[in-house]
Tab-separated table of C-alpha atoms in Angstrom:
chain	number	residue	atom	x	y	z
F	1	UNK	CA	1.882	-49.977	-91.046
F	2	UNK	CA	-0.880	-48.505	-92.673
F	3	UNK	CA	-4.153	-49.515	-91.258
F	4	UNK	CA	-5.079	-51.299	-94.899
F	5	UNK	CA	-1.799	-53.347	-94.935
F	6	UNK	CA	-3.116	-54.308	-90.997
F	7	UNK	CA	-6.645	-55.096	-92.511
F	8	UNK	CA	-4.596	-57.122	-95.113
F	9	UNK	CA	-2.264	-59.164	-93.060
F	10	UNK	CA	-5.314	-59.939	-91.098
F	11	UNK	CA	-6.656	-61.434	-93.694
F	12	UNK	CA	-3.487	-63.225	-95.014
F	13	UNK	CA	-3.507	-64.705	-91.734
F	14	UNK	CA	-7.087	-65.708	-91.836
F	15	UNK	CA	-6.456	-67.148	-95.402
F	16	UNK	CA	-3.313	-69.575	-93.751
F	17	UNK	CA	-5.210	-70.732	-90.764
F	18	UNK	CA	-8.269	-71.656	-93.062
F	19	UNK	CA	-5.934	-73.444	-95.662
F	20	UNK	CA	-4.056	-75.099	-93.204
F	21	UNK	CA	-7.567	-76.358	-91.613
F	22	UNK	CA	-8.881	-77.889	-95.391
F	23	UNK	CA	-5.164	-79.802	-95.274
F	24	UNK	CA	-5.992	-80.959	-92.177
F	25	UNK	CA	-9.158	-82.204	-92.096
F	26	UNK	CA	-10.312	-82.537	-95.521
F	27	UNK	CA	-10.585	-86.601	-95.617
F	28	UNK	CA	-12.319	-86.279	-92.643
F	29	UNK	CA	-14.182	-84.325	-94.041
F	30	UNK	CA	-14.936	-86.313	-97.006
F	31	UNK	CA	-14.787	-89.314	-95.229
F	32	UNK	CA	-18.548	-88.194	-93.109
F	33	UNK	CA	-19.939	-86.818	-96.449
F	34	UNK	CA	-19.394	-90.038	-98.352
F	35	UNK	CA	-21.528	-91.726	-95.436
F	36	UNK	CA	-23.988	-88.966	-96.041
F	37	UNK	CA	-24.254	-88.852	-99.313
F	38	UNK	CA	-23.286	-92.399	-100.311
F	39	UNK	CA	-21.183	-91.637	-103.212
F	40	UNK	CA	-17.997	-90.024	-103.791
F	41	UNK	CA	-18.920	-87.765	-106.449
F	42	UNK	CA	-21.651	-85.812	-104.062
F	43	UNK	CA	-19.599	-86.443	-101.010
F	44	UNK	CA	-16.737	-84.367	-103.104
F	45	UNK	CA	-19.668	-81.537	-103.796
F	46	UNK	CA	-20.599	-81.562	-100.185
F	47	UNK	CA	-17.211	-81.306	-98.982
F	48	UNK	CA	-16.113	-78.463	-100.968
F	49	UNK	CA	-19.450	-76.415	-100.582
F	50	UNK	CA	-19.174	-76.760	-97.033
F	51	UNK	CA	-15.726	-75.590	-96.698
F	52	UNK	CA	-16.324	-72.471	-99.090
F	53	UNK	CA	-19.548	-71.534	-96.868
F	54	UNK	CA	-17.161	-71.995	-93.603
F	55	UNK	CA	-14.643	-69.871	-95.082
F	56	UNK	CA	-17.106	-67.110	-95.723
F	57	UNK	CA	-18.196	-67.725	-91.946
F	58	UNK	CA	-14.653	-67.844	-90.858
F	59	UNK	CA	-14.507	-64.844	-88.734
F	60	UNK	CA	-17.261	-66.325	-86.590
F	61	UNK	CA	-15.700	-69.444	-86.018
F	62	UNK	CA	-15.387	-69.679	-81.689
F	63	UNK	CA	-11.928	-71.193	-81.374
F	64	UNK	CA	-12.669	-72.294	-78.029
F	65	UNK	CA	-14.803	-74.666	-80.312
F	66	UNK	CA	-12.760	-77.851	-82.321
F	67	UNK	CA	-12.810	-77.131	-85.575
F	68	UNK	CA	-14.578	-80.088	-86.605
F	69	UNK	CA	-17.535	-79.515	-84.223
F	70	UNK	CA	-17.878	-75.970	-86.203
F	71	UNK	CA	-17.698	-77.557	-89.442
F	72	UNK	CA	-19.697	-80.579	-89.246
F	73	UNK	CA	-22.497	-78.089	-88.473
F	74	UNK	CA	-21.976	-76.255	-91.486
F	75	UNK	CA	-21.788	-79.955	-93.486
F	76	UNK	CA	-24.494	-81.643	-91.844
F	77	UNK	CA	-26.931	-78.948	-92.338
F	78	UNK	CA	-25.638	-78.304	-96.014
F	79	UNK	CA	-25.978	-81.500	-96.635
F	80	UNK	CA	-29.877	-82.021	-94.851
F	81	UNK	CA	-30.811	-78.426	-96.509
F	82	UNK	CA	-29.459	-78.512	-99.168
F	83	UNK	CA	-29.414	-81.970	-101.169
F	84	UNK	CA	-32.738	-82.338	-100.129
F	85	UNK	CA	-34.380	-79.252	-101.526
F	86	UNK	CA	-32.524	-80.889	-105.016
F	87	UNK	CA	-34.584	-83.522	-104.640
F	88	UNK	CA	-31.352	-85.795	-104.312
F	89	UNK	CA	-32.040	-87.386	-101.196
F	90	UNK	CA	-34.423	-90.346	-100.529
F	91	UNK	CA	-36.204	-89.224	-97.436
F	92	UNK	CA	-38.462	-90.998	-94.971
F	93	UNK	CA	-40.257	-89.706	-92.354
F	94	UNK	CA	-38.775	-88.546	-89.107
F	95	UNK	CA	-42.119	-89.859	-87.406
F	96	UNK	CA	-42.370	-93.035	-88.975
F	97	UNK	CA	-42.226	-96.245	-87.320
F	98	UNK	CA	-40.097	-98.902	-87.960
F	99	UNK	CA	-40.905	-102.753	-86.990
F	100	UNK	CA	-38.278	-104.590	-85.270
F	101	UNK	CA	-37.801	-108.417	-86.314
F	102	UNK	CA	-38.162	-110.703	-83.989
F	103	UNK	CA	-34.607	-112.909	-83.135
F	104	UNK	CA	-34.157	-115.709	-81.440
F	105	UNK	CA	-33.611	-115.907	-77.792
F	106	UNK	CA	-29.812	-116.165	-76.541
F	107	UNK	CA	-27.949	-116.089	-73.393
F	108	UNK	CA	-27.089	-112.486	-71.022
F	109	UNK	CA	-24.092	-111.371	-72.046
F	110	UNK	CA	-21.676	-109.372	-69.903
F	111	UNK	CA	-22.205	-105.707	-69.212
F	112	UNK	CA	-21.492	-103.140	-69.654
F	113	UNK	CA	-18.174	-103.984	-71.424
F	114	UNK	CA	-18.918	-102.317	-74.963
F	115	UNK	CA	-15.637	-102.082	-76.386
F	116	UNK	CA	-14.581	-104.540	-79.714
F	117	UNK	CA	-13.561	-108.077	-79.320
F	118	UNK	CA	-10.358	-108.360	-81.690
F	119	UNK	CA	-12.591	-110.543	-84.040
F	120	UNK	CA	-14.455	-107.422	-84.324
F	121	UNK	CA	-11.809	-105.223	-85.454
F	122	UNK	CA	-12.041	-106.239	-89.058
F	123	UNK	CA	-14.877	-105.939	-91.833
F	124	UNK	CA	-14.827	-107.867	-94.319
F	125	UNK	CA	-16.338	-105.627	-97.924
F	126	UNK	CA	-18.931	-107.350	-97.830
F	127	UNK	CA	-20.342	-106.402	-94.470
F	128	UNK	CA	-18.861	-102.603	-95.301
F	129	UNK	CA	-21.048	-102.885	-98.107
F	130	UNK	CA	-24.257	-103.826	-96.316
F	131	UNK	CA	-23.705	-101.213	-93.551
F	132	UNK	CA	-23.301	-98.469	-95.948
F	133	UNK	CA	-26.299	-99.742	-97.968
F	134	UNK	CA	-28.148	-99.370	-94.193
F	135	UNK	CA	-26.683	-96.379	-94.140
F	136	UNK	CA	-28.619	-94.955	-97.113
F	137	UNK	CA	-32.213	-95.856	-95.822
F	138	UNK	CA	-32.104	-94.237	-92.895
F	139	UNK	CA	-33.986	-90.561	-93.292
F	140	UNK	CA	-30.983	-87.837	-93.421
F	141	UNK	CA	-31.590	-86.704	-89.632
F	142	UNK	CA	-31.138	-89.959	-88.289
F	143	UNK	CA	-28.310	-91.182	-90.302
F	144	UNK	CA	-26.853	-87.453	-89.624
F	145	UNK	CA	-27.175	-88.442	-85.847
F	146	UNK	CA	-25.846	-92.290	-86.373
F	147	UNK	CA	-22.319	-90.961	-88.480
F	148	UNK	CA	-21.616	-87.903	-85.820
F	149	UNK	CA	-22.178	-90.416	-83.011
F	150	UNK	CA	-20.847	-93.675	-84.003
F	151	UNK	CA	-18.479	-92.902	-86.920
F	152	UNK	CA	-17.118	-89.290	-85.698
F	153	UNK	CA	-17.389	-90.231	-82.052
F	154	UNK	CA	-19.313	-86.987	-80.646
F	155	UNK	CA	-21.283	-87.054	-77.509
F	156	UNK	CA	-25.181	-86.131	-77.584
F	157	UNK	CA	-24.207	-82.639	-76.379
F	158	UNK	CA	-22.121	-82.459	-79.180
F	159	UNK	CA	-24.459	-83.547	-81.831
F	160	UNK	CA	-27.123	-81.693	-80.269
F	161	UNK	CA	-25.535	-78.425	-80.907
F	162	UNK	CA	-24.564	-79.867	-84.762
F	163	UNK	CA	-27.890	-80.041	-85.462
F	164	UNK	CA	-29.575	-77.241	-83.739
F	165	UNK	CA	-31.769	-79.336	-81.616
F	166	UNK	CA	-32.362	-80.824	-77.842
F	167	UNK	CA	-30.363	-83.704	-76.325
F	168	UNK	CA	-33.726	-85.683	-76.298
F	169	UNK	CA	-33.983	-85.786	-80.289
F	170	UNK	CA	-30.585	-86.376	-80.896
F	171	UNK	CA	-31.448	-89.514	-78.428
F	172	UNK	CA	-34.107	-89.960	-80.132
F	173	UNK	CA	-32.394	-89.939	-83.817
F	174	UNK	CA	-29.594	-92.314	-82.724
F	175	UNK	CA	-31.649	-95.056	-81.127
F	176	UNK	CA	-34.339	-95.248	-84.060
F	177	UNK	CA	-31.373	-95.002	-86.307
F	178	UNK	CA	-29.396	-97.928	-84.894
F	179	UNK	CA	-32.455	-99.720	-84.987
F	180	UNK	CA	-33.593	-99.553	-88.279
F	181	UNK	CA	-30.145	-99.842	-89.327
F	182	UNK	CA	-29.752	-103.362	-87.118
F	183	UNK	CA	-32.458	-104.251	-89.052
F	184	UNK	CA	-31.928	-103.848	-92.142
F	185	UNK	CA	-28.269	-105.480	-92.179
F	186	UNK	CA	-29.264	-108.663	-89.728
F	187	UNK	CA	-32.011	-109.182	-92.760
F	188	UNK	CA	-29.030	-109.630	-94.733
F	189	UNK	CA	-26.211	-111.111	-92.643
F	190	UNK	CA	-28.141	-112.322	-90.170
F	191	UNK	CA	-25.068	-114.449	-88.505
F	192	UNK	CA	-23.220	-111.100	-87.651
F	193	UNK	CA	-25.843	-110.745	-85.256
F	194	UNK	CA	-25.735	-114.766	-83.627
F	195	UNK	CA	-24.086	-115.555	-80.728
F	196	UNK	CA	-20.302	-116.335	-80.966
F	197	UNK	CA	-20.003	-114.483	-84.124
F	198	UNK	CA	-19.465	-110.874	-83.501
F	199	UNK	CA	-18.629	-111.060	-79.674
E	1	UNK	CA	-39.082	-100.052	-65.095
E	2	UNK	CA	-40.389	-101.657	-67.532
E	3	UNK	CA	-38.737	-102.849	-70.742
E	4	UNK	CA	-40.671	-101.013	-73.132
E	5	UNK	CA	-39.031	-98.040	-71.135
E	6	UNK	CA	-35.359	-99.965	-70.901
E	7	UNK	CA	-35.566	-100.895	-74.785
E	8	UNK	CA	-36.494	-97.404	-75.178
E	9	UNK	CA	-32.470	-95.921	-73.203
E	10	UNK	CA	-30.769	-98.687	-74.490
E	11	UNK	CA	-28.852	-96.675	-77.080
E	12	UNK	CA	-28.252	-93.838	-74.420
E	13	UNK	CA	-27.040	-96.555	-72.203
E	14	UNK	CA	-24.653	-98.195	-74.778
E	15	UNK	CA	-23.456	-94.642	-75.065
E	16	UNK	CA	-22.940	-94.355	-71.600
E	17	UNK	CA	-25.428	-91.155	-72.164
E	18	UNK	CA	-27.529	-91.447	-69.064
E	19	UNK	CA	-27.457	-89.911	-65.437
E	20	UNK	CA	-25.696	-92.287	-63.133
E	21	UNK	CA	-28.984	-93.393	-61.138
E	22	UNK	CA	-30.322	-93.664	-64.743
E	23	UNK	CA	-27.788	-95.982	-65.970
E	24	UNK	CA	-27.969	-98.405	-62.630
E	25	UNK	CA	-31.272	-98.923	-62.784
E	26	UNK	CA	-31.044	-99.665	-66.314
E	27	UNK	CA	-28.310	-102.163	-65.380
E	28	UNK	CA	-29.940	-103.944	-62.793
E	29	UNK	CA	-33.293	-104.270	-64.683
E	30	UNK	CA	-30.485	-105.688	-67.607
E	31	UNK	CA	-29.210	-108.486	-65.149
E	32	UNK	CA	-32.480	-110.256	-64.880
E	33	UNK	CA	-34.160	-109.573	-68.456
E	34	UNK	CA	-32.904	-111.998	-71.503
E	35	UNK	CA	-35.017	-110.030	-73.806
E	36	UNK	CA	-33.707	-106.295	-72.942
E	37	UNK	CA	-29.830	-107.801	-72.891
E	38	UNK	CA	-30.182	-109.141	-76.115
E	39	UNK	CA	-31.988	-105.597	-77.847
E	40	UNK	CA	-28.479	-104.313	-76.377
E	41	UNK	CA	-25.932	-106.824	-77.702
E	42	UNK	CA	-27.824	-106.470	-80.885
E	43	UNK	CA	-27.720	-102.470	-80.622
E	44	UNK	CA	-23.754	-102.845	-79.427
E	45	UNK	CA	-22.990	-105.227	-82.183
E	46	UNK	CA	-24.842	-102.272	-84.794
E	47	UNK	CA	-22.334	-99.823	-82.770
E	48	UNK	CA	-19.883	-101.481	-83.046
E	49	UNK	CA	-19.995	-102.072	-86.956
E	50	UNK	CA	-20.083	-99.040	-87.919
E	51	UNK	CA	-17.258	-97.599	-85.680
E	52	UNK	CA	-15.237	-100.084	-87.368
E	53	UNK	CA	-16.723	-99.004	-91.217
E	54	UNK	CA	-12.813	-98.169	-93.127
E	55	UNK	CA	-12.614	-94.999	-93.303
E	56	UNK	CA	-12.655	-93.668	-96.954
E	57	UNK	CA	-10.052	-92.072	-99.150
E	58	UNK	CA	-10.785	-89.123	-101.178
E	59	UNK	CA	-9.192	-88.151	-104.480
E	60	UNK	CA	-5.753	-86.658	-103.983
E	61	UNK	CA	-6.793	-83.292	-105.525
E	62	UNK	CA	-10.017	-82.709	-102.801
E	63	UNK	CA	-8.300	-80.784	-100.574
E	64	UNK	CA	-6.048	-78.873	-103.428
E	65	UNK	CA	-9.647	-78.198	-105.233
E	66	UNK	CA	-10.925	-76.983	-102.070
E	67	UNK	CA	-7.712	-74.264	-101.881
E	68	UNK	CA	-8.162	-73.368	-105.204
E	69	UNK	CA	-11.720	-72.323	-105.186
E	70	UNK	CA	-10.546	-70.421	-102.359
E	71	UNK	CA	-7.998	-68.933	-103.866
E	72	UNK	CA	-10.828	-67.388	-106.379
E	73	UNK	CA	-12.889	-66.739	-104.233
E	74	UNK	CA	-10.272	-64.267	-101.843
E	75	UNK	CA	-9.320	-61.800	-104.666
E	76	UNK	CA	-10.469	-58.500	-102.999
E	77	UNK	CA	-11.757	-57.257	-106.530
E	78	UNK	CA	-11.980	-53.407	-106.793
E	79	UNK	CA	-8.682	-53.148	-105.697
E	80	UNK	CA	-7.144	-55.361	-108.280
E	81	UNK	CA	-8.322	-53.183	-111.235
E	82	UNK	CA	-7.334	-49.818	-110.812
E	83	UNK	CA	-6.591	-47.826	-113.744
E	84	UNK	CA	-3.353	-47.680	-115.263
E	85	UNK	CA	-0.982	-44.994	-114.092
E	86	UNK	CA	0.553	-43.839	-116.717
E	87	UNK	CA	4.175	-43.182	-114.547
E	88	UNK	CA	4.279	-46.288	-112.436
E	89	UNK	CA	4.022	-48.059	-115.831
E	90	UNK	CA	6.822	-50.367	-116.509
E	91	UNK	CA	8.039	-52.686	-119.162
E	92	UNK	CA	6.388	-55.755	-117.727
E	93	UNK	CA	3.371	-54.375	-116.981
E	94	UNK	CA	2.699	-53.649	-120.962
E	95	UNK	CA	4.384	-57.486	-121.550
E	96	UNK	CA	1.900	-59.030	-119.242
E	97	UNK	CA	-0.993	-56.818	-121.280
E	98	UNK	CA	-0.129	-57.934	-124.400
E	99	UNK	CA	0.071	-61.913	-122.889
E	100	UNK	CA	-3.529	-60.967	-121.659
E	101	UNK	CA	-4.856	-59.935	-125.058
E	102	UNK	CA	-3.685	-63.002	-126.511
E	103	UNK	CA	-4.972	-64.877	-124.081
E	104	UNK	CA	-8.112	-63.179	-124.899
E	105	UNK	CA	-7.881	-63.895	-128.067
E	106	UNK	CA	-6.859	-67.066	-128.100
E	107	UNK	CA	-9.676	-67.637	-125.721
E	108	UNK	CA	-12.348	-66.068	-127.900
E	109	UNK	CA	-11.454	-68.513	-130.692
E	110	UNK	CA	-11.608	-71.600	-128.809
E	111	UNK	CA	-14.139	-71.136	-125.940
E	112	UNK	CA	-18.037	-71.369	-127.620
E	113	UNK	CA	-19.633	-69.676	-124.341
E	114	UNK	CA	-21.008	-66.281	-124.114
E	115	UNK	CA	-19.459	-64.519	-121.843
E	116	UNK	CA	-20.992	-62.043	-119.754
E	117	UNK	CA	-20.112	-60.309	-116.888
E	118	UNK	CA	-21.560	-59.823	-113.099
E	119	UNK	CA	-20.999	-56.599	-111.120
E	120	UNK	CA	-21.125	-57.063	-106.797
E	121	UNK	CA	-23.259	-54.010	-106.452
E	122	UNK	CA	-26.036	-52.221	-108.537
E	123	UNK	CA	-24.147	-49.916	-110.180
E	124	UNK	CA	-24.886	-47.449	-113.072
E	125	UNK	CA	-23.157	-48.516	-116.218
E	126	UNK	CA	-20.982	-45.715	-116.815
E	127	UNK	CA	-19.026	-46.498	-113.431
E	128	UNK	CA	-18.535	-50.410	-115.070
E	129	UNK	CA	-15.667	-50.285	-116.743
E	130	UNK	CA	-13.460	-51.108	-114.000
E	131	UNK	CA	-16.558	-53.229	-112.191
E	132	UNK	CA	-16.747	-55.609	-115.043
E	133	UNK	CA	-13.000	-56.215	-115.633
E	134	UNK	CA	-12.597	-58.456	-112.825
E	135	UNK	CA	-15.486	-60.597	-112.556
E	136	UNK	CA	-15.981	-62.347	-115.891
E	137	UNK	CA	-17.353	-66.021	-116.598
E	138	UNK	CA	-17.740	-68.182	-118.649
E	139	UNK	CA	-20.939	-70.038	-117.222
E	140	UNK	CA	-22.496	-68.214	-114.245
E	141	UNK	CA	-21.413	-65.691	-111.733
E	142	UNK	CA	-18.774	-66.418	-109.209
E	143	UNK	CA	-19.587	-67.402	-106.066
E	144	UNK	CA	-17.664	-65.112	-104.492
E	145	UNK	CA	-19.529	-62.214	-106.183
E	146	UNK	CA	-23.043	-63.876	-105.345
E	147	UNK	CA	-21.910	-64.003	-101.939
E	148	UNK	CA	-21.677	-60.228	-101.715
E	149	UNK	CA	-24.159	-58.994	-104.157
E	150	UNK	CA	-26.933	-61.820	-102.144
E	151	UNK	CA	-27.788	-59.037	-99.944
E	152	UNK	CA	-28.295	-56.463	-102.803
E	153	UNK	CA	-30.654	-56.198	-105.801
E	154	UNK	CA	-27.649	-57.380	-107.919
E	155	UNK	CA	-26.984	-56.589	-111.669
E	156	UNK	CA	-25.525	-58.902	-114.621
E	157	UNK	CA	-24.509	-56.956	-117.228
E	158	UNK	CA	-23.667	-58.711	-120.701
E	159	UNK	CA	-21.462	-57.738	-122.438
E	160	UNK	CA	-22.027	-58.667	-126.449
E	161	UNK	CA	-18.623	-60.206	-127.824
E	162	UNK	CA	-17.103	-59.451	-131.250
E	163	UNK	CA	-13.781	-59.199	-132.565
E	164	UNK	CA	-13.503	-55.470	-131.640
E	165	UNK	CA	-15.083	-55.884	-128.147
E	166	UNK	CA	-11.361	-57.856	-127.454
E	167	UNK	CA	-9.921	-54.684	-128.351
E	168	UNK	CA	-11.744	-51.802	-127.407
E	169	UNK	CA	-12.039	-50.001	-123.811
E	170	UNK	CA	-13.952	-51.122	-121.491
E	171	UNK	CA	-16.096	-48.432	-120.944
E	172	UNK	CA	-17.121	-48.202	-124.817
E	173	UNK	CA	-18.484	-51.818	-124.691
E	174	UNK	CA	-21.887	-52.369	-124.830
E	175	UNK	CA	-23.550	-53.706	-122.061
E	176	UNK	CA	-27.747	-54.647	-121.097
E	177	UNK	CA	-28.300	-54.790	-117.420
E	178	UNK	CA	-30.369	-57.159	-116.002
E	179	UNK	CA	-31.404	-57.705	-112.686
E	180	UNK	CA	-31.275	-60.825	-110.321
E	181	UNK	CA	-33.069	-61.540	-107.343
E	182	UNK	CA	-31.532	-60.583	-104.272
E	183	UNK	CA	-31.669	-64.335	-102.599
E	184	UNK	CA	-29.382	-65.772	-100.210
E	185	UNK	CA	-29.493	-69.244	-101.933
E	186	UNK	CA	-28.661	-67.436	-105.440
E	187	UNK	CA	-25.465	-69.233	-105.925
E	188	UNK	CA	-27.279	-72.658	-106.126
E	189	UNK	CA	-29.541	-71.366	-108.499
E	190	UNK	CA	-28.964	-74.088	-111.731
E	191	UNK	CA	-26.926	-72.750	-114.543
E	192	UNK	CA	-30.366	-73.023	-116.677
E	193	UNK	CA	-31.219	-69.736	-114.427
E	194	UNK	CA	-27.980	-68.091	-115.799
E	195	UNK	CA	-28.092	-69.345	-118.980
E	196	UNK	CA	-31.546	-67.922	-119.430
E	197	UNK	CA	-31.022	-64.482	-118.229
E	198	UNK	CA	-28.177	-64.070	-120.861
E	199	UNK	CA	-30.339	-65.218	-124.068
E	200	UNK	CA	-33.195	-62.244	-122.527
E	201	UNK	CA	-29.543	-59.691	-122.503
E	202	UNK	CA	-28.837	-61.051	-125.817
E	203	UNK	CA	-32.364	-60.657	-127.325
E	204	UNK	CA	-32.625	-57.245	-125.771
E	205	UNK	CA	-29.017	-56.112	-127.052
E	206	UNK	CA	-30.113	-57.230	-130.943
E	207	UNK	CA	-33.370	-55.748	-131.297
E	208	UNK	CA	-31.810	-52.104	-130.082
C-alpha cells in the first residue's frame, strides 16, 4: 500500500468514526442547544456548526475523553462566542445581583435524600414551558453551567474543563443560576414550590 | 458557619460537590436552621425540574444534514481535478462530461446568482484553471475552502458568466482577483461581505 492510499484509509476511517458519532449523538446534541438557544431553528444552526468545527478538530479529539465532554466544549463555547458577537443573545451581566423573594416559612425536610418523588417524575407543558422561559433569562454562562449540570448531568470538574474555567466559577455559575431561575418560575407557579406539592 | 456562608454551598451541597468535612458541617448546621433547609428544598425542587425538562426531538434530517455538509466539506480538492488523460479516457468518462455541461447549462438558465469562484491558496491566475474547477458557489465560499485558505491571504477570483464561458476552457476564462482578509472567523462573515466583493470583481471586470 502506497503511503497515499495509507494517508487515505486513514482518513476514510476518520470520516466513519466521525459519522457514526453525529448518528449517535446528534439529538443530544440538539437537545442542549435548544436549551441554549431556545428555539429549534438556532439550536439546528448551533448543532451543525459545532459538529463541522469538531470535525475539522477531529484529529485532536483525546479518546480517553467521552465524546460528549469534547463536544459540548466545542458547542458551548460556539454557542457563548459566537451567537453573542451576532448580537442574538440577550445577555446580563455575569456580576449582577439577583434578589431572592422572600417565601413563607415551612417545615425541615429530610436530608440529604435529593432524588425525585414519583409525583415528580412528570411535567406537565405548562411547567416545561415556564422552565424553559427561566431558562432564557439567565446570562449564557450561567444557563451554560445550569444545562451541563442539571440537564446533561456533568460534575463541576467536568463543566469546569467545558468552559475553560476554575471549579469555583462553575460553582459559582450554577448556584446563581438555580437561583435566579427558582425565582423566576416560583413568580409564576408559585405552588410547585409549597409544601406537599413537589415533594 | 453561618448561613449567609451555608446559603452560599447549598447548590454544591445538593450536588454532593463538597469535601466530606465540608458537606457535614453543612448538614449539621441544616438540621437546626428552618431558613437554610428551606433555600435547599427550594434549590432541590429547581434541580429537580429541570432534570426532568422532556428531552426534545429534532427534525429527522439534523443528523443527515450534519453528514451531508460533511460530505462537502471532505472532498480533498486538487486531487479531484486533474487533467484529462487522454489514454485512460473511456466512454463514460465523456458521457458523464456531456451530463455535466448540461447540467451547466441547464443550471445557467435557471439559477439568477453570479457565480464566482474561490481558490484555497493565493495563487497566480494562470495556474487556476484546475484551482477554480472544484470550488464553485453559488452564494459564498465553502466552508471547507475558508477553513484552509483562513490562515492565508486568500483570493476570490470571479469568473464573468456568458453563454461561451459554459463552453470554453477553463484557463481562457476571464477572471479579477480579489483579495480577502486572512481571518479565522471568515466563514461567519454575512453573505452581504461576499456579495459585495463580487459587485467590486464585476465593476472591475466591465470597465477593462
Amino acid at each position: 500500500m502506497t503511503h497515499a492510499a495509507v494517508v487515505r484509509s486513514m482518513d476514510e476511517r476518520l470520516q466513519q468514526e466521525f459519522n457514526e458519532l453525529v448518528e449517535r449523538y446528534y439529538q443530544q446534541a440538539y437537545n442542549i442547544a435548544y436549551r441554549l438557544t431556545g428555539n429549534a431553528a438556532d439550536a439546528e444552526d448551533l448543532v451543525q456548526e459545532a459538529f463541522l468545527r469538531a470535525y475539522r478538530f477531529f484529529d485532536r479529539y483525546d479518546r480517553s475523553m467521552p465524546f460528549m465532554n469534547w463536544f459540548n466544549r466545542i458547542l458551548t463555547n460556539l454557542y457563548i462566542d459566537e451567537y453573542r458577537r451576532r448580537g442574538r443573545l440577550r445577555t446580563v451581566s455575569i456580576d449582577e445581583t439577583f434578589t431572592s423573594e422572600d417565601g413563607e416559612e415551612s417545615a425541615t425536610f429530610d436530608l440529604p435524600d435529593f432524588t425525585p418523588s414519583p409525583m415528580e417524575q412528570v411535567l406537565s407543558k405548562e411547567y416545561s414551558e415556564a422552565i424553559h422561559e427561566g431558562l432564557q433569562q439567565l446570562s449564557p454562562e450561567f444557563r451554560v453551567a445550569v444545562v451541563l449540570a442539571d440537564i446533561e448531568g456533568h460534575s463541576y470538574e467536568e463543566i469546569a474543563e467545558i468552559m475553560n474555567t476554575s471549579i469555583g466559577t462553575v460553582r459559582s455559575r450554577i448556584h446563581r443560576g438555580r437561583k435566579q431561575l427558582r425565582d423566576y418560575i416560583r413568580k409564576r407557579h408559585p405552588n410547585l414550590f409549597e409544601r406537599g406539592e413537589l415533594k | 458557619m453561618n448561613c449567609r456562608y451555608v446559603q452560599s454551598r447549598l447548590s454544591a451541597y445538593l450536588d454532593f460537590e463538597l469535601s466530606g468535612v465540608e458537606q457535614q458541617q453543612i448538614r449539621n448546621h441544616l438540621e437546626q436552621c428552618i431558613e437554610c433547609s428551606r433555600e435547599l428544598e427550594s434549590l432541590r425542587i429547581t434541580k429537580v425540574l429541570l432534570q426532568q425538562l422532556p428531552v426534545v426531538v429534532p427534525s429527522s434530517r439534523g443528523a443527515e444534514r450534519v453528514l451531508q455538509r460533511l460530505q462537502a466539506q471532505a472532498a480533498p480538492a486538487p486531487q479531484r481535478f486533474r487533467m484529462l488523460n487522454w489514454r485512460r479516457t473511456r466512454w463514460w468518462q465523456f458521457a458523464g462530461g456531456f451530463a455535466l455541461a448540461v447540467a451547466l447549462a441547464f443550471w445557467s438558465r435557471t439559477e439568477p446568482e453570479r457565480p464566482f469562484y474561490v481558490t484555497s491558496s493565493p495563487v497566480s491566475l494562470t495556474s487556476l484553471s484546475s484551482e477554480t474547477a472544484f470550488s464553485r458557489t453559488n452564494f459564498f465560499p465553502h466552508q471547507s475552502t475558508l477553513h484552509r485558505a483562513s490562515s492565508l491571504q486568500g483570493v476570490l477570483v470571479y469568473v464573468h458568466r456568458s453563454p461561451q464561458a459554459l463552453h470554453a476552457s477553463p484557463a481562457s476564462l476571464p477572471v479579477v482577483p480579489v483579495a480577502y482578509p486572512a481571518d479565522p472567523l471568515l466563514e461567519h462573515y454575512p453573505a452581504s461581505y461576499w456579495n459585495t466583493l463580487i459587485i467590486n470583481a464585476e465593476s472591475t471586470f466591465s470597465s477593462r
